[in-house]
Amino acid sequence: MTAGPGTPFGANQRMIEREIERRVAEHAEAWFPQGGGRPTVRLRLVTSRPRALLYAVYTEQESRQPTILAKVRRGVSQPAGNDDGARRRPRLATDQLSVSQLTALEYAGLRSIHATFADASPMFGAVRPLDHLVDLDTILMEYVAAGTLRELLVGERRLSFNKRSARNRGATEVWGRAGIWLRTFQTSMLIDDLPARQSRRADVVDRFNAYDEFLRSRIGRRSVGDIATRGAQLAQSVLPERLPMVVGHGDYAPRNMFAGEGARLTVFDPMPRWAVPRYEDLCRFLVAMRLLGLQLHTHGLAYDREGMQRRESQVIRGYCGESPVPAAQLSCYQLLIMLDKWSALVDESHGSWRTQARAVSVRLAVPYLRSEAARLLSSADSAES
Ligand SMILES: Nc1ncnc2c1ncn2[C@@H]1O[C@H](COP(=O)(O)OP(=O)(O)OP(=O)(O)O)[C@@H](O)[C@H]1O
Ligand SMILES: [Mg+2]
């Protein structure tokens, strides 16, 4: 029996759970030879999201520690891409993948990451992928008992009681490691015949123009100012005509990495779907760090400037190693990613009463977004001069 298209998901949930339990019971001895004997399998629903259900799977009697994480994908496919009409926002990625394709890609990504990082260095961990239940759009992977880097960053905010404990966990090294990890990933992943996006300077300029048009039409010329047009000019002047391309992680952000004991970094949730410009993932990470929900909604008050600057420098230094830092190109790409996120926020805050409240908070965040954009533009200026 499969959870095929058109079948109401709720009706299948029980069946999927039974199937996961059956599969784990059958294979747990092989996956965890030290475990001893055929286990009694228990499932606990950790989160139910529109696109995925996540289960902690327990295979050890009495243990409070899960051994496996089951990720069951579901729901609608990704929204369509670059339809730049009045309602739809512009995007960097343009295609629609089915739930099954997304699941297969994530599993393949986890396998590649595991092959590269499992024994690479004590700096890094790797999630062990265990099984792909193709008919159920489900992945079984080893459970990692650690908080995410996002949680660690939240713990480091001003006025946080956890601040000291975050420091004690060697939190500072982890930022540099996020850079080193990315460079290692890009070196080890083969581009093969992955489709490419924004491989030419002209494509980047085109996206700046698309975000400009979209944001002007939705939040007004005064709110967006000349940020995106200056981004387009910056792209013209600092990017090469053809951009160096690498395999993209897909969502390289602090919420998709675990920061374990001793600042051990374990990256998960890969979607290596595209060949992307080399700096995209690095800049995606930096923008995610700078625009962390909290920071956005407190309009920059949650973290001090110097602290953010220090983390950012550590990430970039980790990524670049001894090579020179292409500062103006990085600012340019961060600006592009920021406009993408800004457009997403504006787009999401359209419609129901729930999103109305969000719209207000997005409007209130405009000054912060603008100041971030100004910071990027001015750091590009000083890097160029
Ligand atoms: N292997 C794992 N071990 C333990 N917890 C995990 C594991 N994989 C995921 N999680 C937990 O589940 C959460 C969501 O996982 P994941 O990022 O794969 O799903 P997602 O639906 O893509 O979420 P998001 O959109 O927030 O990135 C993670 O933040 C983490 O707390
Ligand atoms: Mg994720």
GROMACS .gro file of N, CA and C in nm, residues 191-254:
model
  192
  191ILE      N    1   2.946   1.824  -0.983
  191ILE     CA    2   2.834   1.897  -1.044
  191ILE      C    3   2.760   1.809  -1.145
  192ASP      N    4   2.833   1.721  -1.211
  192ASP     CA    5   2.776   1.632  -1.314
  192ASP      C    6   2.682   1.707  -1.405
  193ASP      N    7   2.558   1.656  -1.416
  193ASP     CA    8   2.466   1.724  -1.508
  193ASP      C    9   2.356   1.800  -1.435
  194LEU      N   10   2.389   1.850  -1.317
  194LEU     CA   11   2.289   1.929  -1.244
  194LEU      C   12   2.252   2.054  -1.325
  195PRO      N   13   2.125   2.092  -1.327
  195PRO     CA   14   2.089   2.215  -1.396
  195PRO      C   15   2.152   2.335  -1.323
  196ALA      N   16   2.189   2.437  -1.400
  196ALA     CA   17   2.255   2.553  -1.341
  196ALA      C   18   2.156   2.669  -1.332
  197ARG      N   19   2.172   2.753  -1.230
  197ARG     CA   20   2.095   2.878  -1.228
  197ARG      C   21   2.184   2.996  -1.190
  198GLN      N   22   2.148   3.113  -1.246
  198GLN     CA   23   2.228   3.236  -1.230
  198GLN      C   24   2.377   3.212  -1.261
  199SER      N   25   2.403   3.147  -1.373
  199SER     CA   26   2.544   3.118  -1.403
  199SER      C   27   2.613   3.237  -1.472
  200ARG      N   28   2.533   3.336  -1.516
  200ARG     CA   29   2.594   3.454  -1.580
  200ARG      C   30   2.561   3.579  -1.500
  201ARG      N   31   2.651   3.676  -1.511
  201ARG     CA   32   2.627   3.805  -1.444
  201ARG      C   33   2.491   3.862  -1.484
  202ALA      N   34   2.458   3.847  -1.611
  202ALA     CA   35   2.332   3.903  -1.660
  202ALA      C   36   2.211   3.842  -1.588
  203ASP      N   37   2.222   3.714  -1.549
  203ASP     CA   38   2.110   3.651  -1.477
  203ASP      C   39   2.093   3.714  -1.340
  204VAL      N   40   2.204   3.747  -1.276
  204VAL     CA   41   2.198   3.808  -1.143
  204VAL      C   42   2.137   3.949  -1.155
  205VAL      N   43   2.183   4.023  -1.254
  205VAL     CA   44   2.128   4.158  -1.275
  205VAL      C   45   1.977   4.149  -1.299
  206ASP      N   46   1.938   4.050  -1.378
  206ASP     CA   47   1.796   4.031  -1.406
  206ASP      C   48   1.716   4.005  -1.278
  207ARG      N   49   1.772   3.926  -1.185
  207ARG     CA   50   1.701   3.898  -1.060
  207ARG      C   51   1.689   4.024  -0.974
  208PHE      N   52   1.797   4.104  -0.969
  208PHE     CA   53   1.789   4.230  -0.893
  208PHE      C   54   1.673   4.315  -0.949
  209ASN      N   55   1.666   4.321  -1.079
  209ASN     CA   56   1.560   4.402  -1.140
  209ASN      C   57   1.421   4.346  -1.109
  210ALA      N   58   1.413   4.211  -1.107
  210ALA     CA   59   1.283   4.149  -1.078
  210ALA      C   60   1.240   4.177  -0.933
  211TYR      N   61   1.335   4.169  -0.839
  211TYR     CA   62   1.301   4.199  -0.699
  211TYR      C   63   1.262   4.346  -0.684
  212ASP      N   64   1.332   4.430  -0.757
  212ASP     CA   65   1.301   4.573  -0.751
  212ASP      C   66   1.155   4.597  -0.791
  213GLU      N   67   1.119   4.538  -0.904
  213GLU     CA   68   0.984   4.558  -0.957
  213GLU      C   69   0.879   4.503  -0.859
  214PHE      N   70   0.907   4.383  -0.809
  214PHE     CA   71   0.812   4.319  -0.718
  214PHE      C   72   0.794   4.401  -0.590
  215LEU      N   73   0.906   4.438  -0.528
  215LEU     CA   74   0.896   4.508  -0.400
  215LEU      C   75   0.833   4.646  -0.417
  216ARG      N   76   0.867   4.713  -0.527
  216ARG     CA   77   0.804   4.843  -0.551
  216ARG      C   78   0.653   4.827  -0.564
  217SER      N   79   0.611   4.721  -0.636
  217SER     CA   80   0.467   4.706  -0.659
  217SER      C   81   0.396   4.666  -0.531
  218ARG      N   82   0.464   4.598  -0.441
  218ARG     CA   83   0.395   4.549  -0.322
  218ARG      C   84   0.412   4.636  -0.199
  219ILE      N   85   0.527   4.697  -0.181
  219ILE     CA   86   0.541   4.778  -0.059
  219ILE      C   87   0.570   4.924  -0.090
  220GLY      N   88   0.582   4.955  -0.217
  220GLY     CA   89   0.597   5.096  -0.254
  220GLY      C   90   0.742   5.138  -0.275
  221ARG      N   91   0.755   5.233  -0.364
  221ARG     CA   92   0.886   5.284  -0.403
  221ARG      C   93   0.964   5.339  -0.283
  222ARG      N   94   0.892   5.405  -0.193
  222ARG     CA   95   0.962   5.469  -0.081
  222ARG      C   96   1.025   5.367   0.013
  223SER      N   97   0.955   5.253   0.032
  223SER     CA   98   1.008   5.154   0.126
  223SER      C   99   1.133   5.086   0.073
  224VAL      N  100   1.130   5.051  -0.054
  224VAL     CA  101   1.245   4.974  -0.107
  224VAL      C  102   1.358   5.067  -0.152
  225GLY      N  103   1.323   5.192  -0.182
  225GLY     CA  104   1.426   5.289  -0.222
  225GLY      C  105   1.501   5.242  -0.347
  226ASP      N  106   1.630   5.273  -0.350
  226ASP     CA  107   1.708   5.234  -0.467
  226ASP      C  108   1.798   5.113  -0.439
  227ILE      N  109   1.759   5.036  -0.335
  227ILE     CA  110   1.845   4.924  -0.293
  227ILE      C  111   1.870   4.825  -0.406
  228ALA      N  112   1.760   4.782  -0.469
  228ALA     CA  113   1.776   4.676  -0.569
  228ALA      C  114   1.843   4.728  -0.696
  229THR      N  115   1.814   4.853  -0.733
  229THR     CA  116   1.881   4.907  -0.853
  229THR      C  117   2.031   4.925  -0.826
  230ARG      N  118   2.064   4.963  -0.705
  230ARG     CA  119   2.206   4.973  -0.673
  230ARG      C  120   2.270   4.834  -0.669
  231GLY      N  121   2.190   4.734  -0.628
  231GLY     CA  122   2.239   4.595  -0.632
  231GLY      C  123   2.271   4.553  -0.774
  232ALA      N  124   2.182   4.590  -0.867
  232ALA     CA  125   2.204   4.554  -1.008
  232ALA      C  126   2.332   4.620  -1.059
  233GLN      N  127   2.352   4.747  -1.021
  233GLN     CA  128   2.475   4.818  -1.065
  233GLN      C  129   2.599   4.752  -1.004
  234LEU      N  130   2.585   4.715  -0.877
  234LEU     CA  131   2.698   4.651  -0.810
  234LEU      C  132   2.733   4.519  -0.882
  235ALA      N  133   2.630   4.442  -0.914
  235ALA     CA  134   2.654   4.315  -0.985
  235ALA      C  135   2.728   4.341  -1.116
  236GLN      N  136   2.683   4.443  -1.188
  236GLN     CA  137   2.748   4.478  -1.316
  236GLN      C  138   2.896   4.506  -1.294
  237SER      N  139   2.927   4.574  -1.185
  237SER     CA  140   3.066   4.617  -1.173
  237SER      C  141   3.155   4.515  -1.102
  238VAL      N  142   3.101   4.426  -1.017
  238VAL     CA  143   3.195   4.339  -0.942
  238VAL      C  144   3.192   4.191  -0.982
  239LEU      N  145   3.087   4.146  -1.051
  239LEU     CA  146   3.081   4.003  -1.084
  239LEU      C  147   3.146   3.977  -1.220
  240PRO      N  148   3.209   3.860  -1.235
  240PRO     CA  149   3.260   3.825  -1.367
  240PRO      C  150   3.143   3.788  -1.459
  241GLU      N  151   3.168   3.790  -1.589
  241GLU     CA  152   3.057   3.763  -1.681
  241GLU      C  153   3.000   3.622  -1.661
  242ARG      N  154   3.088   3.527  -1.640
  242ARG     CA  155   3.043   3.390  -1.608
  242ARG      C  156   3.083   3.359  -1.464
  243LEU      N  157   2.988   3.315  -1.384
  243LEU     CA  158   3.018   3.294  -1.243
  243LEU      C  159   3.070   3.152  -1.220
  244PRO      N  160   3.168   3.138  -1.131
  244PRO     CA  161   3.214   3.002  -1.097
  244PRO      C  162   3.101   2.926  -1.029
  245MET      N  163   3.078   2.802  -1.070
  245MET     CA  164   2.961   2.729  -1.021
  245MET      C  165   3.001   2.609  -0.935
  246VAL      N  166   2.917   2.579  -0.837
  246VAL     CA  167   2.937   2.463  -0.749
  246VAL      C  168   2.801   2.399  -0.721
  247VAL      N  169   2.803   2.283  -0.655
  247VAL     CA  170   2.676   2.221  -0.614
  247VAL      C  171   2.623   2.299  -0.493
  248GLY      N  172   2.496   2.335  -0.497
  248GLY     CA  173   2.435   2.408  -0.385
  248GLY      C  174   2.386   2.309  -0.279
  249HIS      N  175   2.399   2.347  -0.153
  249HIS     CA  176   2.341   2.264  -0.046
  249HIS      C  177   2.188   2.270  -0.053
  250GLY      N  178   2.138   2.386  -0.090
  250GLY     CA  179   1.993   2.401  -0.102
  250GLY      C  180   1.936   2.491   0.005
  251ASP      N  181   1.982   2.476   0.128
  251ASP     CA  182   1.931   2.561   0.236
  251ASP      C  183   2.037   2.569   0.345
  252TYR      N  184   2.148   2.630   0.309
  252TYR     CA  185   2.261   2.636   0.402
  252TYR      C  186   2.235   2.747   0.503
  253ALA      N  187   2.184   2.709   0.617
  253ALA     CA  188   2.141   2.807   0.717
  253ALA      C  189   2.161   2.748   0.857
  254PRO      N  190   2.178   2.835   0.959
  254PRO     CA  191   2.202   2.784   1.095
  254PRO      C  192   2.095   2.687   1.145
   0.00000   0.00000   0.00000
